[in-house]
C-alpha cells in the first residue's frame, strides 16, 4: 500500500507493486505520484484530512492521461482523496481498461481512511466508468448476452463503487465514432476520394466558417449515408472477428483494423460543431447554474460558438488505427434506420447492443448518480440522454452556464469562475448527509 504521512512528509508503505514516482506538497493538498500495475497515477489528498476524506474519487479517462488533471487538486482542496491516472494501454480493449479500473477501485478500497469510492467519468471517461460499474453491479455476464456486438471477455467479479459522476459525458465512444465517420469517403482506406455532395465542408452544402446552415435534404442524406458506412464497418469487423475465433484469421488472437476518417477530433466530419442549430437545447427543463452559484430551472441552451474547422479526412490523423477486438469494444455502435441528429438530441443509436456508450450502460447502474453538462461545448446535450436513461433512484442533473468541456469559461469572463461553481456543486452533492457520509 502507498500512503502519505503528513507528520514526516514522506511516502510510507510502498509494498504491493506500487512504485512511488514523486511527492509534491502544497499548502492544502499533496500529490503522490506512483505506478500501479502499468498505470501512471497521482493521488491527491488533503494535508489535514476531514470527514470528507472518507470519500475517495477515481478519475481515469478511457484514453487520455488524467494524472495531472486539475480536478484532482480541486476536489482535494475541498477535502476529498482523489486518484487520477491513465489506463495502462490506451489502445487496449475496453475489457482490459475495465480491469485497470478494478485495480484502482481495489486500491482505494484498501487505502486507510477511505470508506466510500466514487467513479468520475469526464467526457469519454464516462464510457469506461459506466461500463465498469454496470459490469460490477450486475456481473460481467451482463455484457455477454447475445444482443451485444461482441461479448465481454471478463470472467471474474468486479468490486463495485458506491457512486458515479458523469461530467460533460459525450454519448459514448461508440456514438462519437459514429458521429465522426465521414460518409463522403468513396473508397475505404483512401481519404482523398470524396463525394462532394456529402462533404460537410463544401460551401455548396451549406458550410460557412462563421456558422453553417445545412439544408434538411442534405442532413437527411448525410445521416443516412453515415449510418450505412458505420454499419458496414462494424459488419466488416464482425466478419474478421468470426474468422479469428474460427482459426481462419491473419493472427491467432486479433488483427489490425483501420478506419479512414473516423477519429473523434473536434471538426472531424461532425455536423453539430458547425451548424449551431443541431444539439442546441434540451427537451426538458433542468437546473442551470450561474456564475454566482444561483440556479434556475429552464430549457438548457448551448452557448458554444461555431468551430470553423476544415476537413480532416485527407489526413492520416483522422484515421483510426486499431484492432478488431478493440474497435468492437471501444468504438462500435450500430445506427438504426431512424438515425439522425436534431436540435434536441441524437436519435436512432442502438445503445442496447454495445457497452461502448454511456446511455446504454447507465440503464444497469443503481448507485447514486450525478450528471453535469457544460453549455459552452457541443457535448453538453448528452447529459440529458444519460440522465433520462439512468436507473438510479438517487440521480441528479445540473448544467453550468458558459462552461467549456473542461469546466473553465474558456476566456468568456461574463460567465465568471465556472470551474469554481462546478466543483462547489460536486462538493455539495458528495457531502450531502446520508448519501455517502
mmCIF file of C-alpha atoms in Angstrom, residues 98 130-132 134-135 139-145 148 150-152 354-355 361 364:
data_model
loop_
_atom_site.group_PDB
_atom_site.id
_atom_site.type_symbol
_atom_site.label_atom_id
_atom_site.label_comp_id
_atom_site.label_asym_id
_atom_site.label_seq_id
_atom_site.Cartn_x
_atom_site.Cartn_y
_atom_site.Cartn_z
ATOM 1 C CA UNK A 98 -12.127 -2.069 -17.099
ATOM 2 C CA UNK A 130 -20.198 3.378 -16.710
ATOM 3 C CA UNK A 131 -19.192 0.111 -18.397
ATOM 4 C CA UNK A 132 -17.172 -0.861 -15.341
ATOM 5 C CA UNK A 134 -22.604 -1.770 -14.840
ATOM 6 C CA UNK A 135 -20.472 -4.930 -15.022
ATOM 7 C CA UNK A 139 -21.650 -9.213 -13.178
ATOM 8 C CA UNK A 140 -19.673 -9.167 -16.450
ATOM 9 C CA UNK A 141 -22.183 -11.672 -17.851
ATOM 10 C CA UNK A 142 -24.410 -8.622 -18.410
ATOM 11 C CA UNK A 143 -22.242 -7.833 -21.438
ATOM 12 C CA UNK A 144 -22.076 -11.443 -22.582
ATOM 13 C CA UNK A 145 -25.668 -11.587 -23.776
ATOM 14 C CA UNK A 148 -24.107 -7.310 -27.728
ATOM 15 C CA UNK A 150 -19.009 -8.519 -29.008
ATOM 16 C CA UNK A 151 -19.152 -10.346 -25.712
ATOM 17 C CA UNK A 152 -17.144 -9.042 -22.770
ATOM 18 C CA UNK A 354 -22.838 -2.210 -27.079
ATOM 19 C CA UNK A 355 -21.109 -1.331 -23.835
ATOM 20 C CA UNK A 361 -24.538 1.294 -19.619
ATOM 21 C CA UNK A 364 -27.906 -1.011 -15.465
#
